[in-house]
Amino acid sequence: MAASAKPLLLLALLCVSAYTTIADNCVYTFFIKTGTRISGGTNSVISATLFDSTGDSVQISDIETWGGLMGTDYDYFERGNVDIFSGLGTCTSAGTICALNLTSDGSGSHPGWYVNYAEVTITGANLGCTNVDFEIEQWIADDAYPYELYAYRDSCSSSSSAVRSHGKRTSVLDA
């Protein structure tokens, strides 16, 4: 192979590799509504795990750092606010999700958090746009009922819940 053809071949391989990587990713967008209850906002680190019906999951360890879209000086998860987060991540096998786990690390001066709902939109190459609404209406706190630092909502079929509990494939997304 001629020396001048090697850089072109390398460039072509890089382009194909980049396209394959991008094509395997989905865009995840979250709209999370904090309730209007007194002390309903939080300063804790919030993580999210999304599950599909095959047992695949996508885990975001700090949703604000990963994909906060509200600006650098914005105070996320405050009473009555709708916060927006978006980022790239590995697509699940099913290409959509049916369960969500929101978790607080319990840190900060106001760790309790009352969540009204989470709306998640997923899209990717050769996929349609899927929108899933999760009604939460729960305190995520260790000092208010149900005294848990997480809220789990599952709209998958009962047969897929057993698959999901054993975990098939987990992708961790960090900033």
N, CA, C and O atoms as a DFTB+ gen file, in Angstrom:
700 C
 N C O
     1  1       0.853      -1.177       0.000
     2  2       0.000       0.000       0.000
     3  2       0.891       1.230       0.000
     4  3       1.871       1.285       0.743
     5  1       0.573       2.184      -0.798
     6  2       1.352       3.409      -0.899
     7  2       1.267       4.180       0.410
     8  3       0.252       4.136       1.105
     9  1       2.349       4.892       0.739
    10  2       2.413       5.649       1.995
    11  2       1.315       6.699       2.078
    12  3       0.810       6.974       3.166
    13  1       0.937       7.292       0.945
    14  2      -0.092       8.341       0.968
    15  2      -1.494       7.776       1.205
    16  3      -2.392       8.519       1.602
    17  1      -1.695       6.492       0.970
    18  2      -3.009       5.879       1.163
    19  2      -3.254       5.506       2.626
    20  3      -4.405       5.374       3.041
    21  1      -2.186       5.334       3.412
    22  2      -2.339       4.938       4.814
    23  2      -3.113       5.969       5.636
    24  3      -4.003       5.581       6.392
    25  1      -2.810       7.271       5.520
    26  2      -3.597       8.245       6.292
    27  2      -5.075       8.247       5.897
    28  3      -5.945       8.424       6.750
    29  1      -5.361       8.052       4.609
    30  2      -6.757       8.016       4.173
    31  2      -7.477       6.795       4.731
    32  3      -8.636       6.883       5.136
    33  1      -6.793       5.664       4.752
    34  2      -7.377       4.449       5.312
    35  2      -7.633       4.621       6.809
    36  3      -8.682       4.221       7.314
    37  1      -6.678       5.213       7.510
    38  2      -6.838       5.465       8.938
    39  2      -8.021       6.399       9.195
    40  3      -8.808       6.166      10.112
    41  1      -8.147       7.445       8.395
    42  2      -9.262       8.379       8.528
    43  2     -10.596       7.672       8.281
    44  3     -11.564       7.903       9.006
    45  1     -10.647       6.823       7.273
    46  2     -11.877       6.083       6.969
    47  2     -12.250       5.156       8.126
    48  3     -13.423       5.070       8.490
    49  1     -11.268       4.464       8.705
    50  2     -11.536       3.581       9.841
    51  2     -12.032       4.365      11.053
    52  3     -12.938       3.917      11.755
    53  1     -11.442       5.528      11.299
    54  2     -11.891       6.366      12.413
    55  2     -13.324       6.839      12.210
    56  3     -14.111       6.857      13.156
    57  1     -13.666       7.222      10.987
    58  2     -15.029       7.680      10.692
    59  2     -16.043       6.561      10.907
    60  3     -17.099       6.785      11.499
    61  1     -15.729       5.367      10.433
    62  2     -16.626       4.224      10.613
    63  2     -16.761       3.902      12.095
    64  3     -17.863       3.630      12.571
    65  1     -15.647       3.929      12.829
    66  2     -15.671       3.655      14.262
    67  2     -16.502       4.692      15.005
    68  3     -17.293       4.335      15.878
    69  1     -16.338       5.964      14.675
    70  2     -17.112       7.033      15.323
    71  2     -18.589       6.886      15.013
    72  3     -19.422       7.064      15.902
    73  1     -18.932       6.566      13.773
    74  2     -20.335       6.401      13.406
    75  2     -20.957       5.238      14.171
    76  3     -22.085       5.341      14.653
    77  1     -20.218       4.127      14.283
    78  2     -20.727       2.964      15.003
    79  2     -20.968       3.306      16.465
    80  3     -21.985       2.911      17.035
    81  1     -20.033       4.045      17.083
    82  2     -20.188       4.437      18.482
    83  2     -21.395       5.338      18.660
    84  3     -22.180       5.128      19.585
    85  1     -21.566       6.337      17.800
    86  2     -22.701       7.250      17.890
    87  2     -24.005       6.502      17.631
    88  3     -25.001       6.753      18.309
    89  1     -24.016       5.595      16.668
    90  2     -25.236       4.864      16.315
    91  2     -25.695       3.957      17.453
    92  3     -26.885       3.658      17.556
    93  1     -24.768       3.512      18.313
    94  2     -25.115       2.641      19.432
    95  2     -25.626       3.417      20.644
    96  3     -26.059       2.814      21.626
    97  1     -25.579       4.743      20.582
    98  2     -26.000       5.567      21.708
    99  2     -27.404       6.102      21.526
   100  3     -27.889       6.278      20.408
   101  1     -28.036       6.352      22.649
   102  2     -29.347       6.993      22.674
   103  2     -29.221       8.322      23.404
   104  3     -28.298       8.525      24.193
   105  1     -30.149       9.215      23.136
   106  2     -30.251      10.467      23.876
   107  2     -31.360      10.274      24.900
   108  3     -32.496       9.953      24.551
   109  1     -31.018      10.471      26.161
   110  2     -31.977      10.368      27.260
   111  2     -32.263      11.777      27.768
   112  3     -31.335      12.523      28.079
   113  1     -33.532      12.144      27.855
   114  2     -33.929      13.451      28.371
   115  2     -34.920      13.245      29.509
   116  3     -35.902      12.515      29.371
   117  1     -34.650      13.896      30.628
   118  2     -35.489      13.803      31.821
   119  2     -36.124      15.154      32.111
   120  3     -35.463      16.188      32.016
   121  1     -37.399      15.148      32.463
   122  2     -38.096      16.287      33.050
   123  2     -38.534      15.800      34.430
   124  3     -39.357      14.892      34.537
   125  1     -37.987      16.399      35.481
   126  2     -38.297      15.956      36.839
   127  2     -38.934      17.113      37.598
   128  3     -38.361      18.198      37.694
   129  1     -40.128      16.865      38.136
   130  2     -40.890      17.898      38.851
   131  2     -40.801      17.657      40.349
   132  3     -41.223      16.615      40.852
   133  1     -40.241      18.644      41.056
   134  2     -40.211      18.625      42.511
   135  2     -41.540      19.171      43.026
   136  3     -42.058      20.154      42.498
   137  1     -42.083      18.539      44.045
   138  2     -43.372      18.950      44.596
   139  2     -43.313      20.304      45.284
   140  3     -42.236      20.851      45.518
   141  1     -44.487      20.834      45.605
   142  2     -44.584      22.151      46.245
   143  2     -44.719      22.049      47.758
   144  3     -44.975      23.058      48.416
   145  1     -44.556      20.878      48.317
   146  2     -44.656      20.713      49.766
   147  2     -43.535      21.482      50.469
   148  3     -42.448      21.659      49.919
   149  1     -43.814      21.930      51.684
   150  2     -42.815      22.626      52.487
   151  2     -41.598      21.719      52.639
   152  3     -41.736      20.530      52.928
   153  1     -40.407      22.282      52.442
   154  2     -39.132      21.549      52.504
   155  2     -39.064      20.422      51.479
   156  3     -38.371      19.429      51.698
   157  1     -39.775      20.565      50.362
   158  2     -39.812      19.523      49.333
   159  2     -38.582      19.464      48.451
   160  3     -38.362      18.460      47.773
   161  1     -37.767      20.522      48.442
   162  2     -36.560      20.540      47.619
   163  2     -35.393      19.881      48.327
   164  3     -35.448      19.628      49.531
   165  1     -34.336      19.604      47.578
   166  2     -33.162      18.945      48.158
   167  2     -31.872      19.502      47.568
   168  3     -31.856      20.059      46.470
   169  1     -30.792      19.335      48.329
   170  2     -29.441      19.647      47.859
   171  2     -28.612      18.377      47.713
   172  3     -27.401      18.449      47.501
   173  1     -29.244      17.232      47.822
   174  2     -28.545      15.949      47.710
   175  2     -28.169      15.644      46.263
   176  3     -28.693      16.248      45.327
   177  1     -27.253      14.700      46.102
   178  2     -26.901      14.185      44.777
   179  2     -27.957      13.152      44.402
   180  3     -28.234      12.230      45.168
   181  1     -28.543      13.315      43.220
   182  2     -29.605      12.425      42.755
   183  2     -29.075      11.552      41.620
   184  3     -28.459      12.048      40.677
   185  1     -29.323      10.255      41.724
   186  2     -28.961       9.326      40.652
   187  2     -30.237       8.726      40.073
   188  3     -31.291       8.733      40.709
   189  1     -30.118       8.212      38.859
   190  2     -31.264       7.598      38.184
   191  2     -30.802       6.314      37.500
   192  3     -29.733       6.267      36.893
   193  1     -31.620       5.285      37.610
   194  2     -31.378       4.046      36.879
   195  2     -32.632       3.731      36.079
   196  3     -33.737       3.681      36.619
   197  1     -32.439       3.519      34.780
   198  2     -33.528       3.181      33.864
   199  2     -33.417       1.703      33.508
   200  3     -32.313       1.189      33.327
   201  1     -34.552       1.019      33.407
   202  2     -34.576      -0.409      33.088
   203  2     -35.460      -0.652      31.877
   204  3     -36.468       0.030      31.687
   205  1     -35.078      -1.632      31.055
   206  2     -35.967      -2.051      29.968
   207  2     -36.548      -3.423      30.302
   208  3     -36.212      -4.011      31.330
   209  1     -37.405      -3.922      29.446
   210  2     -38.106      -5.184      29.707
   211  2     -37.219      -6.415      29.559
   212  3     -37.634      -7.512      29.934
   213  1     -35.998      -6.262      29.017
   214  2     -35.101      -7.407      28.862
   215  2     -34.142      -7.568      30.032
   216  3     -33.427      -8.567      30.114
   217  1     -34.119      -6.594      30.939
   218  2     -33.191      -6.643      32.061
   219  2     -32.019      -5.698      31.923
   220  3     -31.240      -5.553      32.864
   221  1     -31.869      -5.049      30.777
   222  2     -30.806      -4.062      30.613
   223  2     -31.116      -2.828      31.442
   224  3     -32.280      -2.501      31.674
   225  1     -30.066      -2.144      31.888
   226  2     -30.271      -0.905      32.625
   227  2     -29.216       0.122      32.248
   228  3     -28.125      -0.209      31.784
   229  1     -29.579       1.369      32.462
   230  2     -28.686       2.505      32.256
   231  2     -28.664       3.251      33.578
   232  3     -29.705       3.675      34.079
   233  1     -27.466       3.410      34.143
   234  2     -27.332       4.033      35.456
   235  2     -26.602       5.364      35.332
   236  3     -25.528       5.445      34.736
   237  1     -27.200       6.407      35.905
   238  2     -26.610       7.744      35.913
   239  2     -26.336       8.084      37.373
   240  3     -27.272       8.257      38.154
   241  1     -25.054       8.181      37.750
   242  2     -24.706       8.323      39.160
   243  2     -24.957       9.719      39.724
   244  3     -25.177       9.857      40.927
   245  1     -24.931      10.748      38.896
   246  2     -25.222      12.122      39.330
   247  2     -25.892      12.820      38.156
   248  3     -25.213      13.320      37.260
   249  1     -27.215      12.857      38.157
   250  2     -27.968      13.336      36.997
   251  2     -27.696      14.812      36.703
   252  3     -27.706      15.224      35.543
   253  1     -27.454      15.604      37.737
   254  2     -27.189      17.029      37.534
   255  2     -25.867      17.246      36.797
   256  3     -25.815      18.015      35.838
   257  1     -24.809      16.580      37.233
   258  2     -23.500      16.701      36.584
   259  2     -23.519      16.086      35.195
   260  3     -22.908      16.620      34.270
   261  1     -24.215      14.968      35.043
   262  2     -24.284      14.258      33.764
   263  2     -24.970      15.074      32.691
   264  3     -24.481      15.137      31.562
   265  1     -26.097      15.707      33.014
   266  2     -26.852      16.330      31.933
   267  2     -27.709      17.519      32.304
   268  3     -28.694      17.798      31.620
   269  1     -27.365      18.236      33.376
   270  2     -28.159      19.402      33.764
   271  2     -28.150      20.471      32.688
   272  3     -27.084      20.902      32.249
   273  1     -29.331      20.904      32.257
   274  2     -29.450      21.876      31.163
   275  2     -29.894      23.261      31.620
   276  3     -30.077      24.149      30.788
   277  1     -30.069      23.463      32.915
   278  2     -30.682      24.693      33.400
   279  2     -29.685      25.835      33.632
   280  3     -30.104      26.938      33.983
   281  1     -28.398      25.607      33.448
   282  2     -27.400      26.663      33.618
   283  2     -26.521      26.427      34.834
   284  3     -26.874      25.666      35.734
   285  1     -25.371      27.090      34.847
   286  2     -24.368      26.841      35.883
   287  2     -24.777      27.351      37.262
   288  3     -24.403      26.742      38.265
   289  1     -25.519      28.431      37.348
   290  2     -25.916      28.987      38.645
   291  2     -27.298      28.523      39.094
   292  3     -27.801      28.989      40.117
   293  1     -27.905      27.632      38.360
   294  2     -29.256      27.159      38.663
   295  2     -29.226      26.199      39.854
   296  3     -28.309      25.385      39.968
   297  1     -30.200      26.286      40.724
   298  2     -30.317      25.413      41.890
   299  2     -31.349      24.320      41.579
   300  3     -32.554      24.569      41.611
   301  1     -30.873      23.128      41.284
   302  2     -31.735      22.010      40.897
   303  2     -32.525      21.461      42.082
   304  3     -32.145      21.641      43.239
   305  1     -33.621      20.797      41.773
   306  2     -34.462      20.064      42.723
   307  2     -35.042      20.960      43.818
   308  3     -35.132      20.559      44.979
   309  1     -35.430      22.169      43.437
   310  2     -36.057      23.077      44.396
   311  2     -37.572      23.002      44.286
   312  3     -38.116      22.638      43.243
   313  1     -38.231      23.344      45.356
   314  2     -39.687      23.253      45.491
   315  2     -40.425      23.875      44.310
   316  3     -40.231      25.047      43.988
   317  1     -41.283      23.065      43.665
   318  2     -42.130      23.523      42.572
   319  2     -41.470      23.588      41.205
   320  3     -42.142      23.892      40.219
   321  1     -40.181      23.313      41.116
   322  2     -39.463      23.427      39.838
   323  2     -39.585      22.169      38.981
   324  3     -39.731      21.056      39.488
   325  1     -39.521      22.383      37.665
   326  2     -39.340      21.292      36.707
   327  2     -37.920      21.433      36.184
   328  3     -37.580      22.444      35.569
   329  1     -37.095      20.433      36.422
   330  2     -35.695      20.458      36.000
   331  2     -35.514      19.561      34.787
   332  3     -36.161      18.520      34.665
   333  1     -34.618      19.980      33.883
   334  2     -34.403      19.252      32.628
   335  2     -32.957      18.780      32.567
   336  3     -32.025      19.534      32.848
   337  1     -32.793      17.520      32.196
   338  2     -31.484      16.892      32.065
   339  2     -31.466      16.110      30.765
   340  3     -32.471      15.508      30.387
   341  1     -30.323      16.113      30.072
   342  2     -30.231      15.354      28.830
   343  2     -28.785      14.973      28.566
   344  3     -27.866      15.742      28.847
   345  1     -28.594      13.772      28.022
   346  2     -27.257      13.325      27.690
   347  2     -27.289      12.054      26.866
   348  3     -28.337      11.437      26.671
   349  1     -26.112      11.681      26.389
   350  2     -25.944      10.468      25.597
   351  2     -25.654       9.279      26.495
   352  3     -25.000       9.412      27.529
   353  1     -26.140       8.134      26.097
   354  2     -25.842       6.906      26.808
   355  2     -26.102       5.704      25.926
   356  3     -26.740       5.810      24.878
   357  1     -25.609       4.573      26.355
   358  2     -25.806       3.335      25.619
   359  2     -27.295       3.007      25.544
   360  3     -28.005       3.101      26.544
   361  1     -27.758       2.629      24.376
   362  2     -29.157       2.209      24.223
   363  2     -29.352       0.859      24.904
   364  3     -28.447       0.025      24.902
   365  1     -30.508       0.643      25.477
   366  2     -30.834      -0.670      26.021
   367  2     -31.199      -1.599      24.863
   368  3     -31.448      -1.141      23.748
   369  1     -31.228      -2.893      25.131
   370  2     -31.564      -3.861      24.080
   371  2     -32.934      -3.599      23.485
   372  3     -33.122      -3.709      22.273
   373  1     -33.898      -3.250      24.340
   374  2     -35.263      -3.016      23.871
   375  2     -35.411      -1.652      23.202
   376  3     -36.384      -1.418      22.486
   377  1     -34.456      -0.749      23.428
   378  2     -34.533       0.581      22.823
   379  2     -35.502       1.512      23.519
   380  3     -35.701       2.645      23.082
   381  1     -36.099       1.050      24.584
   382  2     -37.010       1.873      25.379
   383  2     -36.893       1.431      26.830
   384  3     -36.210       0.450      27.124
   385  1     -37.541       2.132      27.729
   386  2     -37.478       1.783      29.143
   387  2     -38.887       1.647      29.706
   388  3     -39.853       2.176      29.158
   389  1     -38.972       0.918      30.826
   390  2     -40.279       0.737      31.459
   391  2     -40.202       0.805      32.977
   392  3     -41.213       0.605      33.651
   393  1     -39.029       1.082      33.528
   394  2     -38.902       1.223      34.975
   395  2     -37.832       2.261      35.294
   396  3     -36.886       2.461      34.531
   397  1     -38.006       2.917      36.441
   398  2     -37.110       3.992      36.870
   399  2     -36.870       3.873      38.364
   400  3     -37.792       3.613      39.137
   401  1     -35.610       4.069      38.763
   402  2     -35.253       4.178      40.167
   403  2     -34.544       5.513      40.354
   404  3     -33.452       5.711      39.823
   405  1     -35.155       6.435      41.105
   406  2     -34.525       7.696      41.486
   407  2     -33.984       7.516      42.896
   408  3     -34.703       7.044      43.777
   409  1     -32.718       7.887      43.124
   410  2     -32.083       7.680      44.417
   411  2     -31.379       8.947      44.864
   412  3     -30.736       9.630      44.066
   413  1     -31.507       9.256      46.154
   414  2     -30.798      10.370      46.774
   415  2     -29.652       9.806      47.603
   416  3     -29.793       8.746      48.213
   417  1     -28.510      10.509      47.632
   418  2     -27.421      10.055      48.489
   419  2     -27.593      10.555      49.924
   420  3     -26.786      10.219      50.791
   421  1     -28.636      11.354      50.190
   422  2     -28.928      11.817      51.545
   423  2     -28.006      12.908      52.052
   424  3     -28.013      13.217      53.244
   425  1     -27.209      13.498      51.167
   426  2     -26.256      14.531      51.585
   427  2     -26.887      15.922      51.501
   428  3     -28.022      16.079      51.052
   429  1     -26.139      16.910      51.936
   430  2     -26.584      18.292      51.828
   431  2     -27.378      18.745      53.036
   432  3     -27.743      17.944      53.896
   433  1     -27.640      20.046      53.087
   434  2     -28.336      20.613      54.241
   435  2     -29.818      20.264      54.261
   436  3     -30.433      20.289      55.326
   437  1     -30.403      19.941      53.122
   438  2     -31.814      19.549      53.035
   439  2     -31.910      18.264      52.215
   440  3     -32.197      18.320      51.019
   441  1     -31.673      17.096      52.844
   442  2     -31.637      15.860      52.058
   443  2     -32.999      15.334      51.621
   444  3     -33.076      14.616      50.624
   445  1     -34.077      15.665      52.331
   446  2     -35.398      15.173      51.947
   447  2     -35.857      15.808      50.648
   448  3     -35.576      16.978      50.389
   449  1     -36.576      15.027      49.815
   450  2     -37.010      15.516      48.501
   451  2     -38.373      14.925      48.182
   452  3     -38.568      13.712      48.262
   453  1     -39.322      15.795      47.818
   454  2     -40.636      15.314      47.400
   455  2     -40.733      15.434      45.882
   456  3     -40.644      16.532      45.332
   457  1     -40.914      14.299      45.212
   458  2     -40.950      14.258      43.750
   459  2     -42.381      14.035      43.280
   460  3     -43.046      13.099      43.725
   461  1     -42.859      14.902      42.373
   462  2     -44.175      14.705      41.756
   463  2     -44.102      13.664      40.644
   464  3     -44.825      12.668      40.663
   465  1     -43.213      13.907      39.666
   466  2     -43.143      12.989      38.530
   467  2     -41.792      13.095      37.835
   468  3     -41.035      14.044      38.037
   469  1     -41.517      12.097      37.016
   470  2     -40.363      12.108      36.114
   471  2     -40.870      11.679      34.742
   472  3     -41.571      10.675      34.609
   473  1     -40.511      12.438      33.749
   474  2     -40.846      12.111      32.364
   475  2     -39.526      11.863      31.647
   476  3     -38.625      12.700      31.697
   477  1     -39.407      10.716      30.979
   478  2     -38.163      10.346      30.308
   479  2     -38.444      10.135      28.829
   480  3     -39.365       9.409      28.456
   481  1     -37.639      10.779      27.992
   482  2     -37.736      10.629      26.542
   483  2     -36.444      10.001      26.042
   484  3     -35.353      10.404      26.445
   485  1     -36.571       9.014      25.166
   486  2     -35.416       8.316      24.604
   487  2     -35.524       8.318      23.094
   488  3     -36.592       8.075      22.532
   489  1     -34.401       8.594      22.443
   490  2     -34.336       8.477      20.988
   491  2     -32.916       8.084      20.599
   492  3     -31.972       8.305      21.358
   493  1     -32.775       7.511      19.431
   494  2     -31.469       7.108      18.938
   495  2     -31.537       6.830      17.454
   496  3     -32.607       6.875      16.847
   497  1     -30.375       6.542      16.870
   498  2     -30.314       6.238      15.445
   499  2     -31.186       5.020      15.149
   500  3     -31.099       4.008      15.844
   501  1     -32.007       5.115      14.140
   502  2     -32.911       4.042      13.717
   503  2     -33.954       3.666      14.769
   504  3     -34.546       2.589      14.701
   505  1     -34.176       4.543      15.733
   506  2     -35.210       4.333      16.745
   507  2     -36.194       5.484      16.664
   508  3     -35.827       6.602      16.299
   509  1     -37.414       5.215      16.997
   510  2     -38.375       6.302      17.132
   511  2     -38.110       7.042      18.432
   512  3     -37.155       6.742      19.149
   513  1     -38.939       7.983      18.718
   514  2     -38.849       8.731      19.966
   515  2     -39.867       8.140      20.936
   516  3     -41.057       8.067      20.628
   517  1     -39.399       7.722      22.103
   518  2     -40.272       7.118      23.102
   519  2     -40.332       8.014      24.324
   520  3     -39.305       8.499      24.799
   521  1     -41.534       8.233      24.832
   522  2     -41.739       9.053      26.017
   523  2     -42.427       8.205      27.083
   524  3     -43.461       7.590      26.822
   525  1     -41.847       8.175      28.287
   526  2     -42.411       7.389      29.380
   527  2     -42.612       8.305      30.582
   528  3     -41.688       9.001      31.004
   529  1     -43.831       8.300      31.132
   530  2     -44.156       9.106      32.306
   531  2     -44.191       8.218      33.544
   532  3     -44.817       7.158      33.547
   533  1     -43.507       8.669      34.597
   534  2     -43.513       7.957      35.870
   535  2     -44.089       8.881      36.935
   536  3     -43.482       9.896      37.275
   537  1     -45.254       8.532      37.458
   538  2     -45.822       9.286      38.570
   539  2     -45.123       8.818      39.837
   540  3     -45.150       7.631      40.163
   541  1     -44.500       9.747      40.551
   542  2     -43.759       9.394      41.759
   543  2     -44.590       9.723      43.007
   544  3     -44.926       8.825      43.780
   545  1     -44.922      11.004      43.207
   546  2     -45.726      11.458      44.355
   547  2     -45.276      10.792      45.652
   548  3     -46.052      10.121      46.333
   549  1     -43.989      10.998      45.976
   550  2     -43.402      10.336      47.142
   551  2     -42.242      11.157      47.686
   552  3     -41.526      11.823      46.939
   553  1     -42.072      11.095      49.012
   554  2     -40.867      11.628      49.632
   555  2     -39.726      10.654      49.377
   556  3     -39.889       9.441      49.514
   557  1     -38.592      11.185      49.013
   558  2     -37.348      10.414      48.965
   559  2     -36.528      10.977      50.123
   560  3     -35.795      11.955      49.974
   561  1     -36.673      10.336      51.276
   562  2     -36.103      10.860      52.520
   563  2     -36.066       9.759      53.566
   564  3     -36.856       8.816      53.516
   565  1     -35.143       9.886      54.515
   566  2     -35.110       8.903      55.595
   567  2     -35.876       9.385      56.827
   568  3     -35.935       8.681      57.835
   569  1     -36.470      10.595      56.749
   570  2     -37.228      11.115      57.885
   571  2     -38.709      11.353      57.557
   572  3     -39.418      11.994      58.333
   573  1     -39.173      10.845      56.422
   574  2     -40.581      10.966      56.025
   575  2     -40.992       9.666      55.329
   576  3     -40.187       9.020      54.658
   577  1     -42.268       9.298      55.505
   578  2     -42.774       8.065      54.905
   579  2     -42.551       8.079      53.393
   580  3     -42.826       9.101      52.766
   581  1     -42.075       7.020      52.786
   582  2     -41.870       5.650      53.271
   583  2     -40.485       5.385      53.870
   584  3     -40.066       4.231      53.961
   585  1     -39.767       6.446      54.282
   586  2     -38.472       6.328      54.957
   587  2     -37.437       5.601      54.103
   588  3     -36.715       4.729      54.586
   589  1     -37.378       5.975      52.828
   590  2     -36.413       5.384      51.889
   591  2     -35.773       6.498      51.070
   592  3     -36.410       7.508      50.772
   593  1     -34.522       6.305      50.713
   594  2     -33.803       7.289      49.905
   595  2     -33.917       6.983      48.416
   596  3     -33.055       7.375      47.629
   597  1     -34.962       6.296      48.040
   598  2     -35.186       6.009      46.622
   599  2     -36.683       5.900      46.343
   600  3     -37.491       5.688      47.247
   601  1     -37.024       6.050      45.072
   602  2     -38.384       5.791      44.591
   603  2     -38.244       4.937      43.345
   604  3     -37.542       5.311      42.406
   605  1     -38.908       3.798      43.334
   606  2     -38.835       2.860      42.212
   607  2     -40.221       2.725      41.602
   608  3     -41.188       2.415      42.297
   609  1     -40.311       2.959      40.294
   610  2     -41.573       2.798      39.573
   611  2     -41.348       1.841      38.418
   612  3     -40.379       1.970      37.670
   613  1     -42.259       0.870      38.277
   614  2     -42.105      -0.197      37.293
   615  2     -43.407      -0.365      36.517
   616  3     -44.432      -0.742      37.086
   617  1     -43.364      -0.084      35.224
   618  2     -44.535      -0.315      34.376
   619  2     -44.289      -1.471      33.405
   620  3     -45.040      -1.661      32.448
   621  1     -43.222      -2.242      33.666
   622  2     -42.926      -3.422      32.848
   623  2     -43.897      -4.537      33.221
   624  3     -44.560      -4.475      34.256
   625  1     -43.974      -5.546      32.379
   626  2     -44.810      -6.698      32.712
   627  2     -44.192      -7.426      33.899
   628  3     -42.990      -7.306      34.137
   629  1     -44.982      -8.164      34.634
   630  2     -44.488      -8.857      35.830
   631  2     -43.426      -9.897      35.484
   632  3     -42.540     -10.156      36.299
   633  1     -43.493     -10.493      34.306
   634  2     -42.499     -11.499      33.926
   635  2     -41.134     -10.869      33.702
   636  3     -40.113     -11.514      33.938
   637  1     -41.098      -9.623      33.251
   638  2     -39.805      -8.982      33.012
   639  2     -39.182      -8.485      34.306
   640  3     -37.972      -8.264      34.348
   641  1     -39.972      -8.302      35.373
   642  2     -39.429      -7.834      36.644
   643  2     -38.426      -8.835      37.204
   644  3     -37.416      -8.435      37.783
   645  1     -38.686     -10.118      37.042
   646  2     -37.759     -11.137      37.526
   647  2     -36.446     -11.076      36.761
   648  3     -35.377     -11.236      37.350
   649  1     -36.517     -10.848      35.459
   650  2     -35.306     -10.723      34.648
   651  2     -34.511      -9.514      35.116
   652  3     -33.294      -9.596      35.282
   653  1     -35.190      -8.398      35.328
   654  2     -34.545      -7.156      35.696
   655  2     -33.882      -7.253      37.068
   656  3     -32.819      -6.669      37.276
   657  1     -34.483      -7.973      37.998
   658  2     -33.926      -8.037      39.343
   659  2     -32.571      -8.743      39.358
   660  3     -31.772      -8.520      40.267
   661  1     -32.307      -9.580      38.377
   662  2     -31.015     -10.248      38.293
   663  2     -30.010      -9.442      37.474
   664  3     -28.816      -9.742      37.496
   665  1     -30.471      -8.438      36.761
   666  2     -29.588      -7.571      36.000
   667  2     -28.910      -8.276      34.853
   668  3     -28.089      -9.167      35.070
   669  1     -29.232      -7.900      33.660
   670  2     -28.647      -8.511      32.476
   671  2     -27.416      -7.725      32.034
   672  3     -26.328      -8.292      31.934
   673  1     -27.571      -6.435      31.771
   674  2     -26.465      -5.595      31.320
   675  2     -26.709      -4.196      31.868
   676  3     -27.789      -3.631      31.691
   677  1     -25.705      -3.645      32.531
   678  2     -25.821      -2.301      33.085
   679  2     -24.792      -1.402      32.427
   680  3     -23.613      -1.749      32.348
   681  1     -25.232      -0.256      31.960
   682  2     -24.339       0.769      31.434
   683  2     -24.335       1.918      32.426
   684  3     -25.394       2.421      32.800
   685  1     -23.146       2.338      32.856
   686  2     -23.018       3.438      33.803
   687  2     -22.615       4.684      33.038
   688  3     -21.628       4.681      32.302
   689  1     -23.386       5.750      33.216
   690  2     -23.127       7.013      32.535
   691  2     -22.669       8.041      33.555
   692  3     -23.384       8.311      34.520
   693  1     -21.505       8.610      33.361
   694  2     -20.996       9.660      34.234
   695  2     -20.616      10.861      33.401
   696  3     -20.409      10.766      32.191
   697  1     -20.529      11.992      34.074
   698  2     -20.196      13.246      33.379
   699  2     -18.796      13.213      32.831
   700  3     -18.350      14.183      32.218
